Amino acid sequence: MDQAMYPNPTPEIARKRAELAPEPLTAFKAFSKAVFAPGALDAQTKQLIAVAVAHVTQCPYCIKGHTESAARAGATEAQIMEAIWVAAEMRAGGAYAHSALALQTLERLHPHDPA
């Protein structure tokens, strides 16, 4: 039997999730609604942030859903792609910044002669 790496969301999966953990699901839905409600940031900005974060967390469902929501909120393809590039830079920047840990470890293992 061939199974997709990422199964398509189905009513059966949604029903099973609700059946297995109804309270956390209800709380998560309320949290999500509160986070994406109008506030200091407009819907488009919130969705662009979500697109960027979805790419960093590498959630294919989130990428699809928030890309669609961003477009529906008025984001252009260029804005969506730019948000993705911001995410890519931040992820790369984190790896670069954390190289200090590797360098510090190497220095501890092989201290340079001060002479």
PDB file of C-alpha atoms in Angstrom:
ATOM      1  CA  MET A   1       0.000   0.000   0.000  1.00  0.00           C
ATOM      2  CA  ASP A   2       1.475   3.330  -1.094  1.00  0.00           C
ATOM      3  CA  GLN A   3       1.077   6.040   1.519  1.00  0.00           C
ATOM      4  CA  ALA A   4       1.828   9.692   1.017  1.00  0.00           C
ATOM      5  CA  MET A   5       4.504  11.146   3.258  1.00  0.00           C
ATOM      6  CA  TYR A   6       2.011  13.804   4.311  1.00  0.00           C
ATOM      7  CA  PRO A   7      -1.556  12.513   4.315  1.00  0.00           C
ATOM      8  CA  ASN A   8      -4.252  14.797   3.021  1.00  0.00           C
ATOM      9  CA  PRO A   9      -6.324  16.263   5.825  1.00  0.00           C
ATOM     10  CA  THR A  10      -9.648  14.472   5.894  1.00  0.00           C
ATOM     11  CA  PRO A  11     -12.831  14.672   7.955  1.00  0.00           C
ATOM     12  CA  GLU A  12     -11.905  11.265   9.389  1.00  0.00           C
ATOM     13  CA  ILE A  13      -8.544  12.558  10.661  1.00  0.00           C
ATOM     14  CA  ALA A  14     -10.214  15.654  12.124  1.00  0.00           C
ATOM     15  CA  ARG A  15     -12.835  13.494  13.817  1.00  0.00           C
ATOM     16  CA  LYS A  16     -10.172  11.185  15.269  1.00  0.00           C
ATOM     17  CA  ARG A  17      -8.165  14.111  16.650  1.00  0.00           C
ATOM     18  CA  ALA A  18     -11.270  15.553  18.283  1.00  0.00           C
ATOM     19  CA  GLU A  19     -12.223  12.180  19.686  1.00  0.00           C
ATOM     20  CA  LEU A  20      -8.796  11.477  21.168  1.00  0.00           C
ATOM     21  CA  ALA A  21      -8.148  14.897  22.737  1.00  0.00           C
ATOM     22  CA  PRO A  22     -11.206  17.166  22.640  1.00  0.00           C
ATOM     23  CA  GLU A  23     -10.140  19.655  25.331  1.00  0.00           C
ATOM     24  CA  PRO A  24      -6.716  20.488  23.889  1.00  0.00           C
ATOM     25  CA  LEU A  25      -8.265  20.778  20.422  1.00  0.00           C
ATOM     26  CA  THR A  26     -10.883  23.225  21.672  1.00  0.00           C
ATOM     27  CA  ALA A  27      -8.205  25.242  23.476  1.00  0.00           C
ATOM     28  CA  PHE A  28      -5.933  25.249  20.411  1.00  0.00           C
ATOM     29  CA  LYS A  29      -8.739  26.440  18.140  1.00  0.00           C
ATOM     30  CA  ALA A  30      -9.583  29.258  20.574  1.00  0.00           C
ATOM     31  CA  PHE A  31      -5.898  30.207  20.844  1.00  0.00           C
ATOM     32  CA  SER A  32      -5.504  30.241  17.064  1.00  0.00           C
ATOM     33  CA  LYS A  33      -8.633  32.371  16.654  1.00  0.00           C
ATOM     34  CA  ALA A  34      -7.345  34.846  19.254  1.00  0.00           C
ATOM     35  CA  VAL A  35      -3.886  35.045  17.677  1.00  0.00           C
ATOM     36  CA  PHE A  36      -5.201  35.735  14.187  1.00  0.00           C
ATOM     37  CA  ALA A  37      -7.952  38.138  15.321  1.00  0.00           C
ATOM     38  CA  PRO A  38      -7.555  41.808  14.382  1.00  0.00           C
ATOM     39  CA  GLY A  39      -5.213  43.620  16.719  1.00  0.00           C
ATOM     40  CA  ALA A  40      -2.078  45.722  16.525  1.00  0.00           C
ATOM     41  CA  LEU A  41      -1.185  43.799  13.346  1.00  0.00           C
ATOM     42  CA  ASP A  42      -3.527  43.491  10.394  1.00  0.00           C
ATOM     43  CA  ALA A  43      -4.597  40.117   9.000  1.00  0.00           C
ATOM     44  CA  GLN A  44      -2.245  40.316   6.029  1.00  0.00           C
ATOM     45  CA  THR A  45       0.801  40.979   8.207  1.00  0.00           C
ATOM     46  CA  LYS A  46      -0.131  38.167  10.579  1.00  0.00           C
ATOM     47  CA  GLN A  47      -0.499  35.769   7.678  1.00  0.00           C
ATOM     48  CA  LEU A  48       2.837  36.832   6.165  1.00  0.00           C
ATOM     49  CA  ILE A  49       4.472  36.148   9.529  1.00  0.00           C
ATOM     50  CA  ALA A  50       2.731  32.773   9.600  1.00  0.00           C
ATOM     51  CA  VAL A  51       4.004  31.942   6.093  1.00  0.00           C
ATOM     52  CA  ALA A  52       7.553  32.777   7.157  1.00  0.00           C
ATOM     53  CA  VAL A  53       7.345  30.775  10.376  1.00  0.00           C
ATOM     54  CA  ALA A  54       5.748  27.838   8.557  1.00  0.00           C
ATOM     55  CA  HIS A  55       8.792  27.685   6.311  1.00  0.00           C
ATOM     56  CA  VAL A  56      11.152  27.738   9.296  1.00  0.00           C
ATOM     57  CA  THR A  57       9.190  25.016  11.092  1.00  0.00           C
ATOM     58  CA  GLN A  58       8.858  23.222   7.748  1.00  0.00           C
ATOM     59  CA  CYS A  59       5.210  22.350   8.229  1.00  0.00           C
ATOM     60  CA  PRO A  60       3.756  21.582   4.786  1.00  0.00           C
ATOM     61  CA  TYR A  61       0.181  21.939   6.010  1.00  0.00           C
ATOM     62  CA  CYS A  62       0.952  25.334   7.537  1.00  0.00           C
ATOM     63  CA  ILE A  63       2.793  26.457   4.402  1.00  0.00           C
ATOM     64  CA  LYS A  64      -0.216  25.649   2.239  1.00  0.00           C
ATOM     65  CA  GLY A  65      -2.843  26.989   4.633  1.00  0.00           C
ATOM     66  CA  HIS A  66      -1.126  30.241   5.559  1.00  0.00           C
ATOM     67  CA  THR A  67      -0.008  30.954   1.997  1.00  0.00           C
ATOM     68  CA  GLU A  68      -3.650  30.699   0.970  1.00  0.00           C
ATOM     69  CA  SER A  69      -4.769  32.817   3.935  1.00  0.00           C
ATOM     70  CA  ALA A  70      -2.106  35.449   3.191  1.00  0.00           C
ATOM     71  CA  ALA A  71      -3.245  35.681  -0.429  1.00  0.00           C
ATOM     72  CA  ARG A  72      -6.882  35.940   0.650  1.00  0.00           C
ATOM     73  CA  ALA A  73      -5.881  38.712   3.061  1.00  0.00           C
ATOM     74  CA  GLY A  74      -4.460  40.648   0.116  1.00  0.00           C
ATOM     75  CA  ALA A  75      -0.785  39.672   0.166  1.00  0.00           C
ATOM     76  CA  THR A  76       0.834  39.612  -3.242  1.00  0.00           C
ATOM     77  CA  GLU A  77       2.973  36.771  -4.538  1.00  0.00           C
ATOM     78  CA  ALA A  78       5.995  39.060  -4.199  1.00  0.00           C
ATOM     79  CA  GLN A  79       5.165  39.806  -0.539  1.00  0.00           C
ATOM     80  CA  ILE A  80       4.734  36.105   0.201  1.00  0.00           C
ATOM     81  CA  MET A  81       8.051  35.238  -1.452  1.00  0.00           C
ATOM     82  CA  GLU A  82       9.786  38.081   0.373  1.00  0.00           C
ATOM     83  CA  ALA A  83       8.444  36.768   3.695  1.00  0.00           C
ATOM     84  CA  ILE A  84       9.865  33.350   2.796  1.00  0.00           C
ATOM     85  CA  TRP A  85      13.255  34.917   2.053  1.00  0.00           C
ATOM     86  CA  VAL A  86      13.187  36.704   5.417  1.00  0.00           C
ATOM     87  CA  ALA A  87      12.563  33.319   7.057  1.00  0.00           C
ATOM     88  CA  ALA A  88      15.422  31.759   5.094  1.00  0.00           C
ATOM     89  CA  GLU A  89      17.804  34.526   6.159  1.00  0.00           C
ATOM     90  CA  MET A  90      16.781  34.222   9.792  1.00  0.00           C
ATOM     91  CA  ARG A  91      17.295  30.465   9.756  1.00  0.00           C
ATOM     92  CA  ALA A  92      20.688  30.831   8.066  1.00  0.00           C
ATOM     93  CA  GLY A  93      21.589  33.645  10.440  1.00  0.00           C
ATOM     94  CA  GLY A  94      20.813  31.419  13.407  1.00  0.00           C
ATOM     95  CA  ALA A  95      23.151  28.723  12.105  1.00  0.00           C
ATOM     96  CA  TYR A  96      25.875  31.293  11.502  1.00  0.00           C
ATOM     97  CA  ALA A  97      25.430  32.874  14.943  1.00  0.00           C
ATOM     98  CA  HIS A  98      25.520  29.488  16.654  1.00  0.00           C
ATOM     99  CA  SER A  99      28.836  28.702  14.976  1.00  0.00           C
ATOM    100  CA  ALA A 100      30.289  30.537  17.974  1.00  0.00           C
ATOM    101  CA  LEU A 101      29.426  27.446  20.057  1.00  0.00           C
ATOM    102  CA  ALA A 102      31.395  25.208  17.692  1.00  0.00           C
ATOM    103  CA  LEU A 103      34.339  27.607  17.659  1.00  0.00           C
ATOM    104  CA  GLN A 104      34.269  27.879  21.448  1.00  0.00           C
ATOM    105  CA  THR A 105      34.253  24.067  21.732  1.00  0.00           C
ATOM    106  CA  LEU A 106      37.170  23.751  19.308  1.00  0.00           C
ATOM    107  CA  GLU A 107      39.100  26.390  21.228  1.00  0.00           C
ATOM    108  CA  ARG A 108      38.528  24.435  24.443  1.00  0.00           C
ATOM    109  CA  LEU A 109      39.746  21.224  22.790  1.00  0.00           C
ATOM    110  CA  HIS A 110      42.724  22.840  21.068  1.00  0.00           C
ATOM    111  CA  PRO A 111      43.679  26.064  22.833  1.00  0.00           C
ATOM    112  CA  HIS A 112      45.881  28.369  20.841  1.00  0.00           C
ATOM    113  CA  ASP A 113      49.334  28.991  22.215  1.00  0.00           C
ATOM    114  CA  PRO A 114      49.370  32.641  23.400  1.00  0.00           C
ATOM    115  CA  ALA A 115      52.990  32.995  22.258  1.00  0.00           C
TER     116      ALA A 115
END
